Amino acid sequence: MIRISPSAGPSACLPFIHGPKRRASPRTFVIAAACVCASLPADFADAHGFAGKRFFPATLATDDPFVADELSLPTVTSRRTGEDPSTTETDLSVDFTKRITTDFGLGFGATYLRLRPEGGPTQNGFDNFSANAKYQFYKSDEHETILSVGADWDIGGSGSKRLGVDSFSTVSPTLFFGKGFGDLPDAVQYLRPFALTGSAGIGLPTRARSITADDSGALTTEQHPNVLQLGLALEYSLPYLQSFVKDIGLREPFNRIVLVVELALEKPLDRGRGLTVGTVNPGVLIAGRYIQLGIEAVIPVNGKTGGRTGALVQLHFFLDDFFPTTFGKPLFDR
């Protein structure tokens, strides 16, 4: 059991990182996560995701606000989408982020898709590759707050054409935030482990519409609207509760768990518009100094989103703690 006085700094209070997903029972993943985390050291470092005493874990369905050297390998999502016939879609993703300076980082992502339609052949291939940049422009240790801006580039035509990936690019400028509630008064001290992270951006396609012709020569126009992209993650940190509110005697792996509910929404803004779609993702993050395992359900928010409840699992490595003096440090360190 980790026992840390409320006056200890962030480097004393956190241990591990995110996790992957594949086709297996939720119980299997929970047992695997607990075993991996139990085998890792229990101390924390402050290179990644800290504002004061607050550690912000890397979230799975939404993007977190901090800049760090990190690797998600892999993130696996599986969910049945569509209706009559439905398709089981399994996504295997890899994401890598490298700090150029202490507050500025670049990232790259790739997703391999496996589509299994009912009554049809399985299709495999890569989705469009992505690149991103993020700049953290504000941090308050006292108020456990982080603010960042960034942009994501979905690189059109870089994936497998047989899967029907977009031939045009989409650029998404985004504002990110993180706020811990450790500055709440003593009267509500058990609310202090709560934190909220989120993002708000607009996906801007480089092509407003596409015109295609079928075998008979008839033309079809597909609109590509600008899309409002919103993400929220409500977190309750048991390590924070144990270390900075009250030592309630939690043992492994419970003293490393962050409970989380994520919400990822998209709303077309123009060119025909459309309904809001997205998912709500309740789950558990088992965090430590080097590795974090994450397991979440993926639940459609409405009928327009379509499909059924799925699962999301991620294995995440904090490279700035694995290699603090070499590969895991900013290229240009102040």
Coordinates of C-alpha atoms in Angstrom, one line a residue:
M1 CA 0.0 0.0 0.0
I2 CA 1.2 3.5 -0.8
R3 CA 1.1 5.8 2.2
I4 CA 1.9 9.4 1.4
S5 CA 1.4 12.5 3.6
P6 CA -0.9 15.2 2.3
S7 CA 2.1 17.5 2.1
A8 CA 4.0 15.2 -0.3
G9 CA 4.6 16.5 -3.8
P10 CA 3.3 14.9 -7.1
S11 CA 6.5 12.8 -7.6
A12 CA 5.5 10.9 -4.5
C13 CA 1.9 10.2 -5.3
L14 CA 1.5 8.4 -8.7
P15 CA 2.5 5.2 -10.3
F16 CA 1.4 4.0 -13.8
I17 CA -0.1 4.4 -17.4
H18 CA -2.7 3.4 -20.2
G19 CA -3.8 0.1 -21.8
P20 CA -4.9 -1.8 -24.9
K21 CA -7.8 -3.8 -26.1
R22 CA -8.7 -6.9 -28.0
R23 CA -11.3 -9.6 -28.2
A24 CA -11.6 -11.1 -24.8
S25 CA -13.9 -10.9 -21.8
P26 CA -13.8 -7.7 -19.6
R27 CA -12.8 -9.9 -16.7
T28 CA -9.7 -11.0 -18.5
F29 CA -8.7 -7.4 -19.1
V30 CA -9.3 -6.4 -15.5
I31 CA -7.1 -9.3 -14.2
A32 CA -4.4 -8.5 -16.7
A33 CA -4.4 -4.8 -15.8
A34 CA -4.1 -5.6 -12.1
C35 CA -1.3 -8.1 -12.6
V36 CA 0.7 -5.7 -14.8
C37 CA 0.3 -2.8 -12.4
A38 CA 1.1 -4.9 -9.4
S39 CA 4.4 -5.8 -11.0
L40 CA 5.5 -2.2 -11.5
P41 CA 7.1 0.3 -9.1
A42 CA 4.6 2.4 -7.1
D43 CA 6.3 5.8 -7.1
F44 CA 5.3 8.6 -9.4
A45 CA 7.1 11.2 -11.4
D46 CA 6.1 14.7 -12.4
A47 CA 7.3 14.9 -16.0
H48 CA 3.8 14.2 -17.5
G49 CA 0.3 15.4 -16.8
F50 CA 0.8 17.2 -13.5
A51 CA -0.5 20.6 -12.3
G52 CA 0.5 20.9 -8.7
K53 CA -0.4 17.7 -6.8
R54 CA -2.9 16.8 -9.6
F55 CA -2.0 14.0 -12.0
F56 CA -4.1 14.0 -15.2
P57 CA -4.1 10.5 -16.7
A58 CA -4.1 10.0 -20.4
T59 CA -7.7 9.6 -21.5
L60 CA -8.8 7.1 -24.1
A61 CA -11.8 8.5 -26.1
T62 CA -10.9 12.2 -25.7
D63 CA -7.6 14.0 -25.9
D64 CA -5.9 15.2 -22.7
P65 CA -4.6 18.7 -22.2
F66 CA -0.9 18.2 -21.4
V67 CA 2.1 17.9 -23.7
A68 CA 4.3 14.8 -23.0
D69 CA 6.5 12.2 -24.6
E70 CA 4.2 9.2 -24.7
L71 CA 3.2 6.2 -26.7
S72 CA -0.2 4.4 -26.9
L73 CA 0.5 0.9 -28.2
P74 CA -2.0 -0.3 -28.8
T75 CA -5.5 1.2 -28.4
V76 CA -8.1 -1.3 -29.5
T77 CA -11.8 -0.6 -30.1
S78 CA -14.4 -3.1 -31.0
R79 CA -18.1 -2.3 -31.7
R80 CA -20.9 -3.5 -33.9
T81 CA -22.0 -0.6 -36.1
G82 CA -24.8 -0.1 -38.6
E83 CA -28.1 -2.1 -39.0
D84 CA -29.4 -4.8 -41.3
P85 CA -26.7 -5.9 -41.9
S86 CA -24.5 -4.8 -39.1
T87 CA -20.7 -4.7 -39.2
T88 CA -18.3 -5.5 -36.4
E89 CA -15.6 -3.0 -36.6
T90 CA -12.3 -3.5 -34.7
D91 CA -9.7 -0.7 -34.7
L92 CA -6.1 -1.2 -33.7
S93 CA -4.4 2.2 -33.2
V94 CA -0.9 3.5 -32.4
D95 CA -0.3 7.0 -31.3
F96 CA 3.1 8.6 -30.6
T97 CA 3.8 12.1 -29.2
K98 CA 7.2 13.8 -28.9
R99 CA 8.0 17.1 -27.1
I100 CA 10.0 19.5 -29.2
T101 CA 10.1 22.0 -26.3
T102 CA 8.8 21.7 -22.7
D103 CA 5.4 23.1 -23.8
F104 CA 5.2 22.1 -27.5
G105 CA 4.8 18.7 -29.0
L106 CA 4.2 16.9 -32.2
G107 CA 2.3 13.6 -32.6
F108 CA 1.5 10.9 -35.2
G109 CA -1.2 8.3 -35.3
A110 CA -2.2 5.2 -37.4
T111 CA -5.2 3.0 -37.2
Y112 CA -5.6 -0.5 -38.8
L113 CA -9.3 -1.4 -39.4
R114 CA -10.9 -4.8 -39.5
L115 CA -14.5 -4.7 -40.9
R116 CA -16.6 -7.9 -40.6
P117 CA -20.1 -7.4 -42.2
E118 CA -22.8 -10.0 -41.5
G119 CA -22.9 -12.3 -44.4
G120 CA -20.0 -10.6 -46.2
P121 CA -16.3 -10.9 -46.5
T122 CA -13.9 -9.4 -44.0
Q123 CA -12.1 -6.2 -45.1
N124 CA -8.8 -5.0 -43.6
G125 CA -6.7 -2.0 -44.1
F126 CA -5.4 1.3 -42.7
D127 CA -7.5 4.3 -42.1
N128 CA -6.1 7.7 -43.0
F129 CA -3.0 8.6 -41.0
S130 CA -3.0 11.6 -38.7
A131 CA -0.6 14.2 -37.4
N132 CA -1.1 16.7 -34.6
A133 CA 0.6 19.6 -32.8
K134 CA -0.1 20.9 -29.3
Y135 CA 1.1 23.9 -27.3
Q136 CA 0.5 24.2 -23.5
F137 CA 0.3 27.9 -22.8
Y138 CA -1.0 28.0 -19.2
K139 CA -0.5 26.0 -16.0
S140 CA -1.6 26.8 -12.4
D141 CA -0.2 24.5 -9.8
E142 CA -2.3 26.2 -7.1
H143 CA -5.6 25.7 -9.0
E144 CA -4.6 22.4 -10.7
T145 CA -5.3 23.9 -14.2
I146 CA -3.8 23.3 -17.6
L147 CA -4.8 25.0 -20.9
S148 CA -3.5 24.1 -24.3
V149 CA -4.2 24.7 -28.0
G150 CA -3.5 22.4 -30.9
A151 CA -4.5 21.1 -34.3
D152 CA -5.1 17.6 -35.7
W153 CA -4.5 16.8 -39.4
D154 CA -6.3 13.8 -40.8
I155 CA -4.3 13.2 -44.0
G156 CA -6.6 12.6 -46.9
G157 CA -5.9 9.6 -49.2
S158 CA -3.2 8.2 -47.0
G159 CA -5.2 5.1 -46.0
S160 CA -6.5 2.0 -47.8
K161 CA -8.7 3.1 -50.8
R162 CA -10.6 -0.2 -50.7
L163 CA -12.1 0.8 -47.4
G164 CA -13.4 4.1 -48.8
V165 CA -11.3 6.4 -46.7
D166 CA -11.7 10.1 -47.4
S167 CA -9.6 11.4 -50.2
F168 CA -9.6 14.9 -48.7
S169 CA -7.9 16.1 -45.5
T170 CA -9.5 17.5 -42.4
V171 CA -7.8 20.0 -40.1
S172 CA -9.2 20.4 -36.6
P173 CA -8.0 23.4 -34.5
T174 CA -8.8 22.6 -30.8
L175 CA -8.7 24.2 -27.3
F176 CA -7.9 21.8 -24.5
F177 CA -8.3 22.2 -20.7
G178 CA -7.8 20.3 -17.5
K179 CA -9.1 21.4 -14.0
G180 CA -8.6 19.5 -10.8
F181 CA -10.8 20.4 -7.7
G182 CA -8.1 20.1 -5.1
D183 CA -8.7 23.8 -4.2
L184 CA -12.2 23.1 -2.9
P185 CA -12.8 23.9 0.8
D186 CA -12.5 21.4 3.7
A187 CA -16.3 21.1 4.0
V188 CA -16.3 19.2 0.7
Q189 CA -12.9 17.5 0.8
Y190 CA -14.1 14.3 -0.7
L191 CA -14.9 16.2 -3.9
R192 CA -11.2 17.2 -4.2
P193 CA -10.2 14.0 -6.1
F194 CA -12.5 15.0 -9.0
A195 CA -11.1 16.5 -12.1
L196 CA -12.5 17.6 -15.5
T197 CA -10.7 17.6 -18.8
G198 CA -12.0 18.4 -22.2
S199 CA -11.6 19.8 -25.6
A200 CA -13.5 21.9 -28.1
G201 CA -12.6 22.0 -31.8
I202 CA -13.9 22.3 -35.3
G203 CA -13.1 19.8 -38.0
L204 CA -12.5 21.7 -41.3
P205 CA -12.5 19.6 -44.4
T206 CA -10.4 20.7 -47.3
R207 CA -13.2 19.8 -49.7
A208 CA -16.7 21.1 -49.3
R209 CA -18.4 18.3 -51.4
S210 CA -17.6 15.3 -53.5
I211 CA -19.4 14.3 -56.7
T212 CA -19.3 10.7 -57.8
A213 CA -20.9 8.8 -60.7
D214 CA -22.4 5.3 -60.4
D215 CA -22.3 2.6 -63.1
S216 CA -25.3 4.1 -64.9
G217 CA -23.6 7.5 -65.0
A218 CA -25.9 9.1 -62.4
L219 CA -24.2 11.7 -60.3
T220 CA -24.3 11.8 -56.5
T221 CA -23.2 14.8 -54.4
E222 CA -21.9 14.2 -50.9
Q223 CA -21.6 17.2 -48.6
H224 CA -18.6 17.5 -46.2
P225 CA -19.7 19.9 -43.4
N226 CA -17.5 21.6 -40.8
V227 CA -18.0 19.7 -37.6
L228 CA -18.0 20.8 -34.0
Q229 CA -16.0 18.3 -32.0
L230 CA -16.5 18.2 -28.2
G231 CA -14.8 16.0 -25.6
L232 CA -15.3 15.8 -21.8
A233 CA -13.8 13.5 -19.2
L234 CA -14.9 13.5 -15.6
E235 CA -12.3 11.7 -13.4
Y236 CA -12.2 10.6 -9.7
S237 CA -8.7 9.8 -8.6
L238 CA -8.3 7.2 -5.8
P239 CA -4.6 8.0 -5.6
Y240 CA -5.4 11.7 -4.9
L241 CA -8.0 10.7 -2.3
Q242 CA -5.5 8.4 -0.6
S243 CA -2.6 10.8 -0.7
F244 CA -4.0 14.3 -0.3
V245 CA -7.5 13.9 1.3
K246 CA -7.5 10.9 3.6
D247 CA -5.6 7.6 3.8
I248 CA -8.5 5.2 3.7
G249 CA -6.2 2.1 3.5
L250 CA -6.6 1.2 -0.2
R251 CA -4.3 -1.6 -1.4
E252 CA -3.0 -2.7 -4.8
P253 CA -4.4 -2.1 -7.4
F254 CA -7.1 0.1 -6.0
N255 CA -4.7 2.8 -4.8
R256 CA -3.8 3.3 -8.5
I257 CA -7.2 3.6 -10.0
V258 CA -8.8 6.6 -11.6
L259 CA -12.5 6.3 -12.3
V260 CA -13.5 8.1 -15.5
V261 CA -16.6 8.8 -17.7
E262 CA -15.7 10.3 -21.1
L263 CA -18.1 11.9 -23.6
A264 CA -17.1 12.4 -27.2
L265 CA -19.6 14.3 -29.5
E266 CA -19.7 15.6 -33.1
K267 CA -22.2 18.0 -34.6
P268 CA -22.2 19.1 -38.2
L269 CA -22.5 22.9 -38.5
D270 CA -23.3 23.6 -42.1
R271 CA -23.8 22.1 -45.7
G272 CA -26.9 20.2 -44.8
R273 CA -26.0 19.8 -41.1
G274 CA -27.1 16.8 -39.3
L275 CA -27.8 15.4 -35.8
T276 CA -25.3 15.2 -33.0
V277 CA -23.6 11.8 -32.7
G278 CA -21.1 10.3 -30.3
T279 CA -20.4 7.9 -27.5
V280 CA -20.3 7.9 -23.7
N281 CA -17.4 5.9 -22.2
P282 CA -17.4 4.9 -18.6
G283 CA -14.3 3.0 -17.5
V284 CA -11.3 2.6 -15.2
L285 CA -7.7 3.7 -15.6
I286 CA -5.0 1.9 -13.6
A287 CA -2.1 4.4 -13.5
G288 CA 1.5 4.2 -12.5
R289 CA 4.9 5.8 -13.2
Y290 CA 5.6 4.1 -16.5
I291 CA 2.5 2.4 -17.8
Q292 CA -1.2 3.0 -17.7
L293 CA -3.9 0.5 -18.5
G294 CA -7.4 1.8 -19.5
I295 CA -10.6 -0.1 -20.0
E296 CA -13.9 1.5 -21.1
A297 CA -17.3 0.7 -22.5
V298 CA -18.3 2.5 -25.7
I299 CA -22.0 3.4 -25.6
P300 CA -23.8 5.2 -28.4
V301 CA -25.4 8.4 -27.2
N302 CA -28.4 8.1 -29.5
G303 CA -30.0 6.1 -32.3
K304 CA -28.4 8.3 -35.0
T305 CA -24.9 7.2 -33.8
G306 CA -26.0 3.7 -34.5
G307 CA -24.6 0.3 -33.5
R308 CA -24.3 -1.3 -30.1
T309 CA -22.2 -1.0 -27.0
G310 CA -18.6 -1.9 -27.5
A311 CA -15.3 -1.9 -25.6
L312 CA -12.1 0.2 -25.7
V313 CA -8.8 -0.9 -24.1
Q314 CA -5.5 0.9 -24.2
L315 CA -1.9 0.4 -23.1
H316 CA -0.1 3.6 -22.7
F317 CA 3.6 4.3 -22.0
F318 CA 5.0 7.4 -20.4
L319 CA 8.2 7.8 -22.4
D320 CA 9.4 10.8 -20.4
D321 CA 9.6 8.5 -17.3
F322 CA 11.1 5.5 -19.2
F323 CA 13.9 7.7 -20.7
P324 CA 14.0 10.9 -18.7
T325 CA 17.5 11.9 -19.7
T326 CA 17.5 10.8 -23.4
F327 CA 14.6 9.9 -25.7
G328 CA 12.0 11.1 -23.2
K329 CA 13.2 14.6 -22.8
P330 CA 12.3 17.6 -25.0
L331 CA 14.5 18.1 -28.1
F332 CA 15.2 21.7 -27.0
D333 CA 15.1 21.7 -23.2
R334 CA 15.1 25.0 -21.4

